mmCIF file of C-alpha atoms in Angstrom:
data_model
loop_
_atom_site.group_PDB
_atom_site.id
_atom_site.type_symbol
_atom_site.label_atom_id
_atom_site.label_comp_id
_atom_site.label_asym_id
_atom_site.label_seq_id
_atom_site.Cartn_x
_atom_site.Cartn_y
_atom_site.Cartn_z
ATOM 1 C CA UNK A 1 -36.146 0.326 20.035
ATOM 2 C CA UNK A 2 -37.351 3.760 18.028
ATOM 3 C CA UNK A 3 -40.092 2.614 15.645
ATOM 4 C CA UNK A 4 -39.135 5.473 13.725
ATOM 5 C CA UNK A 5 -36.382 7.466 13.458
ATOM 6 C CA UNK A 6 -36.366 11.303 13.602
ATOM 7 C CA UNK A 7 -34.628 13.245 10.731
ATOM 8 C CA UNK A 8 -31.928 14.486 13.496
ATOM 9 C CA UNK A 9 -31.111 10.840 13.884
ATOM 10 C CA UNK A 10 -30.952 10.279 9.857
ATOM 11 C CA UNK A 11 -28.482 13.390 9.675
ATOM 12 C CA UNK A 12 -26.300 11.899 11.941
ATOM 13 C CA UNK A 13 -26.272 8.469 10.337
ATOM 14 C CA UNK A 14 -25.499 10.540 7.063
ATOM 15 C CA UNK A 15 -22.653 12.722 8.739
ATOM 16 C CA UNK A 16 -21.148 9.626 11.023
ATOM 17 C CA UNK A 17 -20.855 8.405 7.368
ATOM 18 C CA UNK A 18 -18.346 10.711 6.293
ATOM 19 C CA UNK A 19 -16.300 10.798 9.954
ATOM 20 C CA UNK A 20 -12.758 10.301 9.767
ATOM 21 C CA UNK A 21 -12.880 7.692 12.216
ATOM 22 C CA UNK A 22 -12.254 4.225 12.461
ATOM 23 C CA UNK A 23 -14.568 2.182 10.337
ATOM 24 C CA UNK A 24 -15.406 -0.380 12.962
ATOM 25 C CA UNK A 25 -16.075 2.415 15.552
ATOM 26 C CA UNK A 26 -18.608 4.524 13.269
ATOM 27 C CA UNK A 27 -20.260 1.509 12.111
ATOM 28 C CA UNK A 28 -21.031 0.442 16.063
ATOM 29 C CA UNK A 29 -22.172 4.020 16.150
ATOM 30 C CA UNK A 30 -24.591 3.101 13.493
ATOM 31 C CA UNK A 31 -25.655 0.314 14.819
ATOM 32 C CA UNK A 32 -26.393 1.771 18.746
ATOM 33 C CA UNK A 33 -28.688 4.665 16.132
ATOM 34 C CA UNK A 34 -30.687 2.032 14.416
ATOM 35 C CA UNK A 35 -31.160 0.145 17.454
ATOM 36 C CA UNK A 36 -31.678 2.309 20.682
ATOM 37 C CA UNK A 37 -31.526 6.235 18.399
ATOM 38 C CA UNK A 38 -30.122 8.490 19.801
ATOM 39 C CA UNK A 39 -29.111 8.944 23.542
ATOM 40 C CA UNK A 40 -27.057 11.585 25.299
ATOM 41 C CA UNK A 41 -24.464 8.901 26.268
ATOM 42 C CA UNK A 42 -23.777 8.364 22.374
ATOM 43 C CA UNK A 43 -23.839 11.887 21.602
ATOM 44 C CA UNK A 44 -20.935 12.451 24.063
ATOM 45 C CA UNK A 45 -19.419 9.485 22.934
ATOM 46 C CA UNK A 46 -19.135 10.637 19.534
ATOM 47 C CA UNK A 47 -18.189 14.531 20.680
ATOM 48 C CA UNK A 48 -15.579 13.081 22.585
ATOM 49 C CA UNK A 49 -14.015 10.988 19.622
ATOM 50 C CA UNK A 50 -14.263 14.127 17.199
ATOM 51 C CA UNK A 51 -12.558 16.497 19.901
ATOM 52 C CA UNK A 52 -9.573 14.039 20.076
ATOM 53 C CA UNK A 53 -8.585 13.527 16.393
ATOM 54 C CA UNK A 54 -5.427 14.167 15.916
ATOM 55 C CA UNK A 55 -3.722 16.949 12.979
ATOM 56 C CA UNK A 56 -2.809 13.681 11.004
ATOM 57 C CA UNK A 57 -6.499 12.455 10.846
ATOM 58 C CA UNK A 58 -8.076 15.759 10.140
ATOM 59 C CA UNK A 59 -7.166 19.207 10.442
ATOM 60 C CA UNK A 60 -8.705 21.646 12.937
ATOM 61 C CA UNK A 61 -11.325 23.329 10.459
ATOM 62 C CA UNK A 62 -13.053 20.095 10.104
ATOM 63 C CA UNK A 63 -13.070 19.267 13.359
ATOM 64 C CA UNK A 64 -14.099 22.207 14.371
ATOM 65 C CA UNK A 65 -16.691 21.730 11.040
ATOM 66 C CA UNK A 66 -18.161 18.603 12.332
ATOM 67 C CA UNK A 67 -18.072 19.287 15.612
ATOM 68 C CA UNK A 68 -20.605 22.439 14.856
ATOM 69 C CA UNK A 69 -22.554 20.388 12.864
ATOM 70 C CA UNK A 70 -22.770 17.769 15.769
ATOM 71 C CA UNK A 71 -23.912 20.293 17.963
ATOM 72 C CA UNK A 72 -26.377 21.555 15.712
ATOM 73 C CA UNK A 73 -28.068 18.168 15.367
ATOM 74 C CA UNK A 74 -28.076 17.168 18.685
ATOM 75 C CA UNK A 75 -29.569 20.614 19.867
ATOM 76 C CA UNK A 76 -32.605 20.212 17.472
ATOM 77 C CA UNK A 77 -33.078 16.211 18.568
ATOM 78 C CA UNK A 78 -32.949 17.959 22.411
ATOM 79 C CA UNK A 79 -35.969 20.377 21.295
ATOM 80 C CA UNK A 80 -37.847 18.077 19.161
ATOM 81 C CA UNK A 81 -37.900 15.460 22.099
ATOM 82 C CA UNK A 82 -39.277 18.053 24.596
ATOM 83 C CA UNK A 83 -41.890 19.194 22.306
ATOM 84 C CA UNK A 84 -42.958 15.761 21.978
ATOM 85 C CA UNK A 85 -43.139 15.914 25.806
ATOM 86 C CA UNK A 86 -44.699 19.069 26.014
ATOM 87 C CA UNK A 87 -47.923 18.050 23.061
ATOM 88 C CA UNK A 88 -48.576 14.588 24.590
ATOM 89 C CA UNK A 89 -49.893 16.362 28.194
ATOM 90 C CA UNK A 90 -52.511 18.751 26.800
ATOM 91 C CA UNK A 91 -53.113 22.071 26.746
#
């Protein structure tokens, strides 16, 4: 359980918000970030979901919109977490 969670994990709380998904399914997304944060298992999870919405739920430039910003996010949660590794051995 993250004691605090990193702005990456705040975006994607604030994107998952707007996702044209099922409501039940983005709020157990929710709930897996505010208990565990954010693990590669959920960030596939959620890639996987956006990559198979169909024309009727969204069209392809928001897909292809959110799946961009996705990607961003996860990239800089990736870097920040191996900083963090990288600072707490020394120099």
């Amino acid at each position: 359980m993250p004691g605090k969670k990193s702005q990456e994990e705040k975006q994607l709380i604030v994107m998952l918000e707007g996702f044209p998904v099922d409501e039940k399914k983005r709020d157990e997304w929710i709930a897996k970030l505010e208990e565990n944060g954010l693990t590669e298992e959920l960030a596939e999870e959620i890639r996987g979901a956006l990559s198979n919405l169909s024309q009727d739920e969204v069209d392809a430039v928001k897909r292809t919109r959110y799946l961009i910003r996705l990607n961003e996010i996860v990239r800089r949660w990736r870097l920040s977490r191996q900083m963090g590794k990288f600072t707490k051995r020394g120099r």
